[in-house]
XYZ file of C-alpha atoms in Angstrom:
314
model
C 208.651 158.534 162.348
C 208.159 155.564 160.086
C 210.881 153.445 158.640
C 210.587 151.724 155.337
C 212.088 148.379 154.906
C 214.015 147.887 151.736
C 213.592 144.429 150.382
C 216.889 142.901 149.347
C 217.152 142.338 145.646
C 217.067 138.681 144.770
C 220.450 137.414 143.687
C 220.729 136.100 140.208
C 220.764 132.375 140.173
C 224.049 130.889 139.151
C 223.893 128.933 135.944
C 223.903 125.224 136.476
C 227.096 123.721 135.119
C 226.729 120.220 133.830
C 229.536 117.679 133.828
C 229.664 117.701 130.047
C 230.129 121.495 130.013
C 233.029 121.243 132.439
C 234.657 118.477 130.410
C 234.278 120.441 127.183
C 235.626 123.648 128.736
C 238.588 121.796 130.205
C 239.310 120.043 126.910
C 239.201 123.310 124.976
C 241.479 125.018 127.491
C 243.875 122.075 127.444
C 243.995 122.095 123.651
C 244.829 125.807 123.623
C 247.592 125.329 126.203
C 248.934 122.320 124.290
C 249.244 124.399 121.099
C 251.221 127.059 122.958
C 253.468 124.417 124.548
C 254.166 122.764 121.196
C 254.863 126.133 119.568
C 257.237 127.082 122.369
C 258.953 123.702 122.099
C 259.483 124.096 118.357
C 260.859 127.612 118.852
C 263.222 126.419 121.603
C 264.471 123.522 119.471
C 265.144 125.810 116.506
C 266.941 128.373 118.669
C 269.159 125.798 120.379
C 270.075 123.928 117.194
C 270.556 127.120 115.144
C 272.825 128.813 117.683
C 276.065 127.168 116.375
C 275.299 128.515 112.895
C 274.966 132.085 114.168
C 278.284 131.815 116.030
C 280.215 129.909 113.337
C 283.565 131.265 112.222
C 284.364 132.389 108.696
C 286.283 129.193 107.979
C 283.292 127.024 108.910
C 280.691 129.174 107.156
C 282.129 131.589 104.560
C 280.234 134.863 104.520
C 278.190 133.993 107.592
C 274.609 132.888 108.006
C 273.220 136.110 106.541
C 274.927 135.586 103.182
C 273.603 132.016 103.079
C 270.013 132.747 104.066
C 269.423 136.097 102.295
C 268.912 134.652 98.758
C 266.641 131.962 100.191
C 264.518 134.559 101.996
C 264.254 136.555 98.778
C 263.194 133.509 96.755
C 260.685 132.404 99.389
C 258.999 135.809 99.538
C 259.080 136.294 95.758
C 257.406 132.970 94.944
C 254.799 133.449 97.690
C 253.950 136.994 96.577
C 253.518 135.859 92.953
C 251.204 133.078 94.094
C 249.200 135.462 96.267
C 248.803 138.075 93.522
C 247.560 135.449 91.075
C 245.384 133.384 93.410
C 243.585 136.049 95.471
C 241.602 137.800 92.682
C 240.771 134.451 91.070
C 239.685 132.954 94.399
C 237.447 135.941 95.190
C 235.868 135.705 91.733
C 235.233 131.974 92.107
C 233.796 132.465 95.602
C 231.449 135.206 94.359
C 230.297 133.047 91.451
C 229.576 130.115 93.764
C 227.803 132.225 96.394
C 225.834 134.738 94.291
C 225.735 133.769 90.609
C 225.718 130.013 90.074
C 222.530 127.952 90.427
C 222.305 125.922 93.621
C 223.225 122.542 92.118
C 226.090 123.964 90.088
C 227.340 125.881 93.108
C 227.413 122.710 95.221
C 229.340 120.841 92.529
C 231.867 123.641 92.128
C 232.325 123.830 95.898
C 233.165 120.127 96.032
C 235.616 120.448 93.140
C 237.383 123.448 94.672
C 237.607 121.724 98.048
C 238.964 118.614 96.319
C 241.927 120.610 95.001
C 243.089 121.090 98.578
C 243.370 117.312 98.993
C 245.746 116.831 96.049
C 249.279 116.053 97.357
C 251.916 118.664 96.688
C 254.074 116.144 94.831
C 251.319 115.811 92.226
C 251.355 119.571 91.721
C 255.122 119.356 91.426
C 254.922 116.696 88.713
C 252.297 118.714 86.846
C 254.384 121.854 87.045
C 257.666 120.189 86.043
C 256.410 118.003 83.213
C 253.432 119.917 81.840
C 253.354 123.573 82.812
C 257.104 124.211 82.540
C 257.443 123.087 78.878
C 254.269 124.958 77.965
C 255.639 128.155 79.513
C 258.700 128.296 77.226
C 256.732 129.901 74.396
C 255.112 132.366 76.798
C 258.500 133.277 78.247
C 259.875 133.955 74.753
C 256.881 136.168 73.939
C 257.243 138.073 77.209
C 260.924 138.690 76.501
C 260.249 139.873 72.942
C 257.426 142.283 73.781
C 257.822 143.070 77.490
C 261.549 142.652 77.918
C 261.868 146.272 79.015
C 260.221 145.235 82.284
C 262.815 143.771 84.704
C 260.477 140.887 85.537
C 260.656 139.610 81.935
C 264.123 140.745 80.902
C 265.258 137.261 79.909
C 266.971 135.470 78.358
C 264.128 132.963 78.739
C 264.833 129.553 80.182
C 264.823 126.711 77.663
C 263.393 124.260 80.209
C 260.656 126.449 81.707
C 261.741 125.670 85.292
C 261.463 129.280 86.383
C 260.169 131.338 89.271
C 257.113 132.257 87.188
C 256.073 128.602 86.871
C 256.658 128.055 90.588
C 254.458 131.056 91.393
C 251.668 129.764 89.144
C 251.801 126.274 90.685
C 251.709 127.728 94.188
C 248.761 129.899 93.141
C 246.817 126.773 92.143
C 247.747 125.140 95.448
C 246.525 128.013 97.641
C 243.453 128.737 95.512
C 241.158 126.273 97.397
C 242.093 127.748 100.789
C 241.302 131.340 99.855
C 238.188 130.340 97.911
C 236.742 128.282 100.772
C 237.191 131.052 103.342
C 235.872 133.789 101.038
C 232.885 131.671 99.987
C 231.768 131.021 103.555
C 232.119 134.690 104.472
C 230.176 135.848 101.395
C 227.350 133.440 102.219
C 227.048 135.071 105.657
C 226.534 138.558 104.252
C 223.276 140.101 105.629
C 220.419 139.233 103.282
C 218.536 142.370 104.328
C 221.355 144.549 103.009
C 221.476 142.632 99.751
C 217.710 142.883 99.269
C 217.723 146.566 100.217
C 220.384 147.330 97.619
C 218.457 145.462 94.933
C 215.214 147.179 95.939
C 216.865 150.587 95.502
C 217.707 149.732 91.910
C 221.257 148.435 92.245
C 222.464 145.817 89.813
C 223.739 142.526 91.117
C 227.369 143.663 90.832
C 226.572 146.950 92.571
C 224.846 145.028 95.345
C 227.930 142.815 95.740
C 230.268 145.801 95.713
C 228.235 147.746 98.292
C 226.939 145.002 100.600
C 228.919 141.770 100.172
C 232.532 142.807 99.635
C 232.685 145.239 102.600
C 231.234 142.544 104.847
C 233.668 139.901 103.604
C 236.814 142.032 103.549
C 238.236 140.593 106.744
C 237.486 137.077 105.525
C 239.303 137.727 102.265
C 242.328 138.985 104.171
C 242.269 135.987 106.509
C 242.015 133.529 103.617
C 244.801 135.290 101.725
C 247.088 135.116 104.754
C 246.329 131.413 105.194
C 247.220 130.862 101.561
C 250.374 132.926 101.971
C 251.431 130.731 104.876
C 250.943 127.629 102.708
C 252.959 129.178 99.879
C 255.807 130.192 102.195
C 256.217 126.681 103.546
C 255.701 124.655 100.364
C 258.552 122.209 99.799
C 258.193 119.358 97.307
C 256.502 121.207 94.463
C 259.126 123.960 94.509
C 261.998 121.482 94.818
C 260.766 119.503 91.812
C 260.180 122.501 89.536
C 262.698 125.223 90.286
C 266.136 125.294 88.700
C 268.146 127.011 91.430
C 271.265 129.069 90.793
C 271.347 131.063 94.025
C 271.038 134.420 92.280
C 269.029 137.300 93.722
C 267.041 138.622 90.784
C 263.539 139.788 89.941
C 263.744 138.140 86.519
C 260.948 135.572 86.575
C 261.625 133.729 83.302
C 265.389 133.177 83.198
C 267.356 130.103 84.245
C 268.945 132.113 87.088
C 266.586 131.622 90.017
C 266.844 132.060 93.776
C 265.897 129.101 95.915
C 263.376 128.915 98.730
C 264.041 128.030 102.344
C 261.780 124.981 102.556
C 262.932 123.482 99.260
C 266.591 124.077 100.113
C 266.189 122.265 103.439
C 264.511 119.302 101.726
C 267.233 119.043 99.076
C 270.276 119.593 101.293
C 269.332 117.901 104.567
C 269.818 114.219 103.548
C 273.520 114.781 102.823
C 274.174 117.432 105.498
C 276.458 116.908 108.456
C 278.185 118.983 111.112
C 277.700 122.722 110.893
C 275.657 122.334 107.692
C 272.822 120.803 109.707
C 272.826 123.785 112.060
C 272.798 126.162 109.092
C 269.743 124.437 107.626
C 267.979 124.542 110.988
C 268.858 128.236 111.237
C 267.197 128.831 107.870
C 264.176 126.943 109.207
C 264.161 129.295 112.180
C 264.066 132.238 109.780
C 261.102 130.690 107.955
C 259.403 130.124 111.319
C 259.828 133.823 112.186
C 258.571 134.950 108.758
C 255.450 132.799 109.077
C 254.838 134.090 112.606
C 255.158 137.703 111.438
C 252.744 137.063 108.551
C 250.152 135.623 110.937
C 250.597 138.540 113.355
C 250.156 141.016 110.504
C 246.999 139.241 109.346
C 245.602 139.279 112.889
C 246.356 142.992 113.182
C 244.612 143.789 109.882
C 241.555 141.710 110.761
C 241.283 143.268 114.230
C 241.440 146.768 112.746
C 238.534 145.975 110.439
C 236.441 144.091 112.994
C 234.542 147.201 114.074
C 233.306 147.757 110.541
C 231.409 145.214 108.563
C 228.330 145.115 106.434
C 226.356 143.937 109.461
C 227.060 147.104 111.482
């Protein structure tokens, strides 16, 4: 009887870890933990300081915190949605032109110009909206009321100053345009060239190639960029505070002088003169904005994760 010796399989050599790799890994891990700690600290501060507002009596806060914050939530969401609806299609179109239509030199110049818009301070956008766009919008508001007044959004009567929710939405759209465009442009440039060439070789036009190969691949990037822009629009302060004429009304009328405020702008306008329970109320409204922004980011992450398994590269 013979026995066969089984040679032990050689163990895989452990990768050699250099000092620089360990430092980089530790720094990255520390940065991630630091972000979570800061986020938790901000949440704890908002909860502690906002608690007196949630427990305030009717004599201190008539109607309660819900009555105070509800119009601000409505105005914040309305202005951000208008900005998103205007900016997203325009940003996708600009990104497609830069990535697939414009000549190389023109595309580089346009990329620099679009990126430069992101560096313009919000107060400059506020001045432009208040002193230029608002007066120019008066004629448009009158026309919308005359011909489209049957739509609740343009019911009127139009504002004589132009400081309306429509102007705020347009200014916010210009502000978030560079963010969405930059993300969409980079994603479109990463679309598989083999798929693009295959579509063209089969007789597809350039638009058909983009619709079949580029847009499906970049869908998650478009959603991510749009959610980043939405977060910027939700938290914008100075531009909204300088443009909007606030009455506290809850209305879908975009061109009248009766406008709801936004949370961030209301905090900026009211905080310098606030004292006592008013400070806690403003911090409570900031907590609501914090929760809204967190929910928007979670929704964007959920949508992107659902579409991760499908892309033009798979």
